[in-house]
XYZ file of C-alpha atoms in Angstrom:
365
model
C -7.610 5.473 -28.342
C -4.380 3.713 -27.048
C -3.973 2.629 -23.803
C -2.843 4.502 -20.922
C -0.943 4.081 -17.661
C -1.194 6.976 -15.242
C 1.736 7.587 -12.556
C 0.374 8.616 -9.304
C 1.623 9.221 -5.839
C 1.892 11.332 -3.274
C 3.649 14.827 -3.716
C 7.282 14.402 -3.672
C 7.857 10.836 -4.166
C 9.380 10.893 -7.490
C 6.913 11.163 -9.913
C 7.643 14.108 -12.334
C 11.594 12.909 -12.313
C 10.294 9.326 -13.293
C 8.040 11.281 -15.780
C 11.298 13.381 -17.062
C 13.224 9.941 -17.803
C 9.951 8.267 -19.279
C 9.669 10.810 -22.062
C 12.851 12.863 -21.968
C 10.698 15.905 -21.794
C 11.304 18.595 -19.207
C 8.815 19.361 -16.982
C 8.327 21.017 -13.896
C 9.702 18.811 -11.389
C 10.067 21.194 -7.861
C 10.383 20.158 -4.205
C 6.661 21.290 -3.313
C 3.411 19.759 -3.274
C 1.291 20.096 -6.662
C 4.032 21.203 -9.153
C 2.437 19.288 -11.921
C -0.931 20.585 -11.891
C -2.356 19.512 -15.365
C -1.376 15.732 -15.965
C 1.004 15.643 -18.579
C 0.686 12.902 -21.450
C 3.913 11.089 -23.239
C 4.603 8.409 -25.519
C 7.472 5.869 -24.716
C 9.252 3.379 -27.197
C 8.873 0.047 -25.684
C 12.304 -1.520 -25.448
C 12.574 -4.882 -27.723
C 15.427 -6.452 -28.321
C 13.722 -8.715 -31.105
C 13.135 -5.861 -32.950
C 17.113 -4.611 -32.639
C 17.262 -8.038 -34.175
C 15.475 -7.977 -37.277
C 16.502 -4.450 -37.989
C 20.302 -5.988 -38.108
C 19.410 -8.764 -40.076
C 17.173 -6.999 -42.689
C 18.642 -3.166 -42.353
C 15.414 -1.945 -43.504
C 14.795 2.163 -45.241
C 12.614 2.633 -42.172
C 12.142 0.892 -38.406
C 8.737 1.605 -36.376
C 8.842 0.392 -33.368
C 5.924 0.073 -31.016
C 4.740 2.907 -28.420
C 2.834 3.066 -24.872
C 1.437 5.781 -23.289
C 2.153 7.132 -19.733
C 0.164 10.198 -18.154
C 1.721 11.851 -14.721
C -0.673 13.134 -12.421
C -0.684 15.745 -9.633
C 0.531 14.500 -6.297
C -2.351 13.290 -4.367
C -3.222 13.797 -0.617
C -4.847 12.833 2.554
C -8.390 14.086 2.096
C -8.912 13.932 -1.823
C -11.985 13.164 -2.237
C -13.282 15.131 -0.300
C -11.932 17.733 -1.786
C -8.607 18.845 -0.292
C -5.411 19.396 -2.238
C -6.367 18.888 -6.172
C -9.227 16.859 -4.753
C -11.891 15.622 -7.633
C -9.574 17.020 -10.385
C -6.668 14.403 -9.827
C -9.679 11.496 -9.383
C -10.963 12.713 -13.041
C -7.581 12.891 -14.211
C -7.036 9.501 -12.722
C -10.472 7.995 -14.059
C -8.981 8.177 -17.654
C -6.260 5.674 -17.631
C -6.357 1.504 -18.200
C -3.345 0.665 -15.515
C -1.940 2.587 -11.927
C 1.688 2.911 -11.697
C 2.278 3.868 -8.051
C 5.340 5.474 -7.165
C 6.403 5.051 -3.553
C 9.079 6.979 -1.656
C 11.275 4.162 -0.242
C 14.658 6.441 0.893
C 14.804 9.200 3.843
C 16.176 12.591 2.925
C 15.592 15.811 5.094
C 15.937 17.842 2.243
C 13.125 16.663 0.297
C 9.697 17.395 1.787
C 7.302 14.747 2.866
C 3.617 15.919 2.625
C 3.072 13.314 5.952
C 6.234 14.647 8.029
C 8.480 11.533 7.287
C 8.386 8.546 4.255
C 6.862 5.587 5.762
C 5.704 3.621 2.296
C 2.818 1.185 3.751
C 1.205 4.823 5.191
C 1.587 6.316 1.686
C -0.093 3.542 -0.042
C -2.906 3.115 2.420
C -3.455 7.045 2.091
C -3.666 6.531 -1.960
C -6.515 3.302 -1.470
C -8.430 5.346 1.010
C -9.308 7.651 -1.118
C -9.883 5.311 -4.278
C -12.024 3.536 -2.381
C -14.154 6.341 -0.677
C -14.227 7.537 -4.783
C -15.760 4.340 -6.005
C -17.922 3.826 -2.894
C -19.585 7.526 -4.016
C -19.972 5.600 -7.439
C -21.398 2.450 -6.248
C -23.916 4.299 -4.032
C -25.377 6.665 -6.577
C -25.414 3.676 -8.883
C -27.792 1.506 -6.041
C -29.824 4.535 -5.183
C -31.368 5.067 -8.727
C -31.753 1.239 -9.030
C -32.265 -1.078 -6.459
C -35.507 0.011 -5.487
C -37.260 -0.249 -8.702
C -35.207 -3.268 -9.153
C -36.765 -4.768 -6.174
C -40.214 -3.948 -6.939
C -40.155 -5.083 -10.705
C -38.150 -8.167 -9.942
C -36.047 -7.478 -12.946
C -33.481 -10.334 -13.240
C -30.548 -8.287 -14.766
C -31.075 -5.158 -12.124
C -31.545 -7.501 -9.272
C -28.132 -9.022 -10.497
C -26.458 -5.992 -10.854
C -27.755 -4.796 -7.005
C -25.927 -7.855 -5.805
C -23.206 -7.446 -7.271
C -23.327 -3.719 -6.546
C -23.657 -4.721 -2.957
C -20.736 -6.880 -2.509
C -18.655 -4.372 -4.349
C -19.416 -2.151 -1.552
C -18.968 -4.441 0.853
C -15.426 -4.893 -0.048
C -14.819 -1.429 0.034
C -16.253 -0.270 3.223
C -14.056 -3.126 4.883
C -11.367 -1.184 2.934
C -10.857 -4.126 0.101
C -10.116 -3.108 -3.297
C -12.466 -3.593 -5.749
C -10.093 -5.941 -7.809
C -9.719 -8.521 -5.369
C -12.983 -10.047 -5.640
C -13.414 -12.971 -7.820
C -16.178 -12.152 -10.943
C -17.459 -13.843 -14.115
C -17.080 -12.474 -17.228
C -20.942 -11.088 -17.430
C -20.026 -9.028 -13.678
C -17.059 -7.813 -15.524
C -18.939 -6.315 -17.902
C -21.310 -4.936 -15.724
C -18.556 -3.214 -14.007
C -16.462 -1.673 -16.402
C -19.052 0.856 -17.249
C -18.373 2.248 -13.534
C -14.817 2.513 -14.126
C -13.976 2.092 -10.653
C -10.655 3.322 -9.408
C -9.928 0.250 -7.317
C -10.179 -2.240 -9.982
C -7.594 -0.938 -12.104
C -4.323 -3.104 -12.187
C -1.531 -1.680 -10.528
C 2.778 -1.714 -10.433
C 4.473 -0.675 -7.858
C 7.569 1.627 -8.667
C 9.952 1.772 -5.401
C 11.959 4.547 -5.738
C 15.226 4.707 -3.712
C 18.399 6.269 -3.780
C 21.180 6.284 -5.933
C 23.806 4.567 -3.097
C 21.114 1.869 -2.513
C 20.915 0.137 -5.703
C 21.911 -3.509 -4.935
C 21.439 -3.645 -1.754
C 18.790 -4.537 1.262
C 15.841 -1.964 1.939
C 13.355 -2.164 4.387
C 11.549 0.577 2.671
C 11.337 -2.118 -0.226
C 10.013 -4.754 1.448
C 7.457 -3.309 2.857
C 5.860 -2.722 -0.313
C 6.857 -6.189 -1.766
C 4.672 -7.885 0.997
C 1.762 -5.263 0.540
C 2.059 -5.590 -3.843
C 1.210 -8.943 -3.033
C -2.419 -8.862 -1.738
C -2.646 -7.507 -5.870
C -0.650 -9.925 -6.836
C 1.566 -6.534 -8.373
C 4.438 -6.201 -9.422
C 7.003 -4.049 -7.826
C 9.773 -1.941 -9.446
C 12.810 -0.945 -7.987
C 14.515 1.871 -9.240
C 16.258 5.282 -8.875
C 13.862 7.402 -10.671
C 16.986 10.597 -10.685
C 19.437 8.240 -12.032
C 17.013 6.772 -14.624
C 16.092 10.680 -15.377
C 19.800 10.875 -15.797
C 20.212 7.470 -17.978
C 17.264 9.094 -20.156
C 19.942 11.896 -21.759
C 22.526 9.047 -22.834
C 23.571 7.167 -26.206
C 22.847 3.809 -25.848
C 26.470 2.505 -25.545
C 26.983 5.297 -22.690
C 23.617 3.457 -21.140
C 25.289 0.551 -21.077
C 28.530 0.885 -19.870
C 27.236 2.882 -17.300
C 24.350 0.343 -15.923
C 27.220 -1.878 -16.335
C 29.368 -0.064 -13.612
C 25.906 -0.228 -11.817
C 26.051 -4.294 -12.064
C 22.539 -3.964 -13.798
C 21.641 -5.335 -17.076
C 18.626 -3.966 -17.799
C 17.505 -0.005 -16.010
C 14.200 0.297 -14.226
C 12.813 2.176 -16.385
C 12.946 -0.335 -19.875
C 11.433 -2.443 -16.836
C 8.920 -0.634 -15.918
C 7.862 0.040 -19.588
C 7.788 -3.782 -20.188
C 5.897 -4.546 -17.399
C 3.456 -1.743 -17.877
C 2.069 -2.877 -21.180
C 2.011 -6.574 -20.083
C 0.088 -5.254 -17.383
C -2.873 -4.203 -19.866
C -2.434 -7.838 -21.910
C -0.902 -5.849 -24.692
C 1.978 -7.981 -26.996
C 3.840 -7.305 -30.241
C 3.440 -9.084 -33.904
C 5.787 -7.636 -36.223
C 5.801 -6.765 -40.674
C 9.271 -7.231 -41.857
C 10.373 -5.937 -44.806
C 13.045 -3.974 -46.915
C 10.890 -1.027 -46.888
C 10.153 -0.962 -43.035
C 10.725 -3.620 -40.172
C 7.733 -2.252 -37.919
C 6.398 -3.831 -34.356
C 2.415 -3.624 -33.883
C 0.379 -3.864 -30.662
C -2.554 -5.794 -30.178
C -4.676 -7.445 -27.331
C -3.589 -10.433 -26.287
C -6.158 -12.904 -27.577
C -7.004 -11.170 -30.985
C -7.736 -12.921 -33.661
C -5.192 -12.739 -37.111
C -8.354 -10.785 -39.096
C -8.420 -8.216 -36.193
C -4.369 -7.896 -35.498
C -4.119 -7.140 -39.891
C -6.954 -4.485 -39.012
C -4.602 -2.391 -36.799
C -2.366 -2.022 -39.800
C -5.326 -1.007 -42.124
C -9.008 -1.353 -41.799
C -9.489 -3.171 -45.646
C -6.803 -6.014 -44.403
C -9.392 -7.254 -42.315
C -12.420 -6.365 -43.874
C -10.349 -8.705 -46.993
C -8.385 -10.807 -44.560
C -7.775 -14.994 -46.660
C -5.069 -15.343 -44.814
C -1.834 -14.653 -42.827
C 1.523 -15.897 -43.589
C 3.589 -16.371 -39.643
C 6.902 -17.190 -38.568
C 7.564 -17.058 -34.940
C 9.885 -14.826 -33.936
C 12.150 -17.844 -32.674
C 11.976 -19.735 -35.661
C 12.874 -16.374 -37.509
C 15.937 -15.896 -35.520
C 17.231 -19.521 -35.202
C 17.342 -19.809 -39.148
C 18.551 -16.192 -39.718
C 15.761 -14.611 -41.727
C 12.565 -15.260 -43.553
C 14.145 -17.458 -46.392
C 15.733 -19.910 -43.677
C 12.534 -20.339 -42.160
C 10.063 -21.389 -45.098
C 13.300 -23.607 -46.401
C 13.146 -25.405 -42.783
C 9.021 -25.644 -42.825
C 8.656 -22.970 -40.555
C 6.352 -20.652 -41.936
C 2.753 -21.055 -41.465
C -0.581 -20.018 -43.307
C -3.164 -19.368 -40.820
C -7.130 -19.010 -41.442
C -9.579 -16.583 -39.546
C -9.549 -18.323 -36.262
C -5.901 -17.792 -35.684
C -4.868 -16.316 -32.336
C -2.120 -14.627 -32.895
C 1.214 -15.294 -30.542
C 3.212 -12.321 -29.113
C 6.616 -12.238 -31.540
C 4.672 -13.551 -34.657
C 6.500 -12.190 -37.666
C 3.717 -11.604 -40.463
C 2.757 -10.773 -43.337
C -0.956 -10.677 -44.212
C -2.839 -11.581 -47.526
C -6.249 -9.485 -48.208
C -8.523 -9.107 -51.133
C -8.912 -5.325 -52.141
């Protein structure tokens, strides 16, 4: 199942348009709370300029590059889970994805409707951690009423370990602390995850202003810069109509016309970067005549593992994989400059692979 992140926000902030330039598709995108009702689900080309690269240099039959996945989800409101607007059906929704991009309404315009009266972004976000954290705290306290009783009574080490941690979980929350902020070892972690608790997600910031603002100071903007960092988040400033608008362009129209902008690169192609980083995702790549492709994997993986993604006997054969890095690959213009400068490398089983490895893997059948 590939990984996921799931725009949220309140109604009106800019979702669905940031949705529409995302995946070019056309959905509902009206000026009034709860116009995307079912969260819709699209797949996004992640923008890689190394990959432009070696499809120059080899001019393969076929280019693949690699995808990410973004889900937008109904506007959420003041009262949530509890119930009110969309209520449990956006927290399900919002249960399913690995990563929270948060759009927040950083511009004032009386024609577009506020669900709070006026746009006042450190409100909005507060509104949107409420009710993730009264969410997880539901969580957390079924979880310690079926087990920290009997937990206390046998003296079980692992249940007593997971109360504790249980308890400080809660803790944070009820002194209205994300869940991710808290320092955990690696065994917690794993203790957690099975909870999947709204508040430890990681989250990006998307600041969404308008179109005469690009360039320039916002208040709005700073506002959430100071709060993103308590996450240590990232923050994204963009113009999610003129990125909706940048979406319907050839590439050289793109360009010329971010150029005009003074922008080298649009929000969106940042956003999409910065998304999959978020989730410790990177890129190896298989270059060939037949097809230069790009491949995701975990950050971490080992070689066997990475040549599995392609096809499950590579790593069930795996002896051994042949790498360039990317830079080596570019400096000496190809794969035959490389290995005639001692660049290419034959790694064993233990190899980690490095985002921007160019590879080509050697199995037994």
């Amino acid at each position: 199942m590939p990984l996921t992140a799931g725009i949220v926000g309140l109604p009106n902030v800019g979702k669905s348009t940031l949705f529409n330039a995302i995946t070019k598709k056309n959905i509902l995108a009206a000026n009034y709370p709860f116009a995307t009702i079912e969260p819709n689900v699209g797949m996004v080309i992640v923008p890689d300029k190394r990959l432009d690269f070696l499809n120059n240099l080899i001019k393969p039959k076929s280019l693949v590059p690699t995808t990410f996945e973004f889900t937008d989800i109904a506007g959420l409101v003041k009262g949530a889970s509890h119930g009110e607007g969309l209520g449990n059906k956006f927290l399900s929704h919002i249960k399913n994805v690995d990563a929270i991009v948060e759009v927040v309404r950083c511009f004032d315009d009386s024609n577009i409707t506020h669900v709070e009266g006026d746009p006042d972004p450190l409100r909005d976000i507060e509104i949107i951690d409420v009710e993730f954290i009264f969410c997880d705290l539901e969580v957390v306290d079924n979880r310690l009423g079926k087990i920290e009783k009997k937990a206390i009574s046998t003296k079980d080490k692992d249940a007593l370990k997971e109360v504790d941690l249980l308890k400080r979980v809660k803790n944070s929350l009820e002194n209205n602390i994300p869940a991710r902020r808290l320092d955990y070892t690696d065994e917690e972690l794993k203790t957690l995850k099975a909870f999947n608790l709204l508040t430890m997600k990681p989250v990006i910031y998307v600041a969404n202003i308008k179109e005469g603002e690009i360039g320039k100071e916002n208040d709005y903007v700073k506002t959430v810069t100071d709060y993103a960092k308590k996450d240590n988040a990232e923050v994204i400033v963009l113009c999610a109509k003129i990125e909706e608008e940048l979406s319907g362009f050839e590439e050289d129209e793109k360009e010329a016309f971010l150029k005009d902008l003074g922008i080298e690169e649009s929000g969106l192609d940042k956003l999409i970067k910065a998304s999959y980083s978020l989730l410790g995702l990177q890129t190896y790549f298989t270059a060939g005549e037949k097809e230069v492709r790009a491949w995701t994997f975990k950050k971490g993986m080992k070689a066997p593992a990475c040549a599995g993604i392609i096809h499950s006997d590579f790593e069930k054969g795996f002896i051994r994989a042949e790498v360039i890095s990317f830079s080596d690959y570019e400096k000496y213009n190809g794969e035959k400059g490389a290995k005639e400068a001692g660049k290419l490398r034959s790694e064993g089983k233990e190899y980690i692979m490095q985002d921007g490895d160019v590879c080509l893997f050697r199995f037994n059948n």
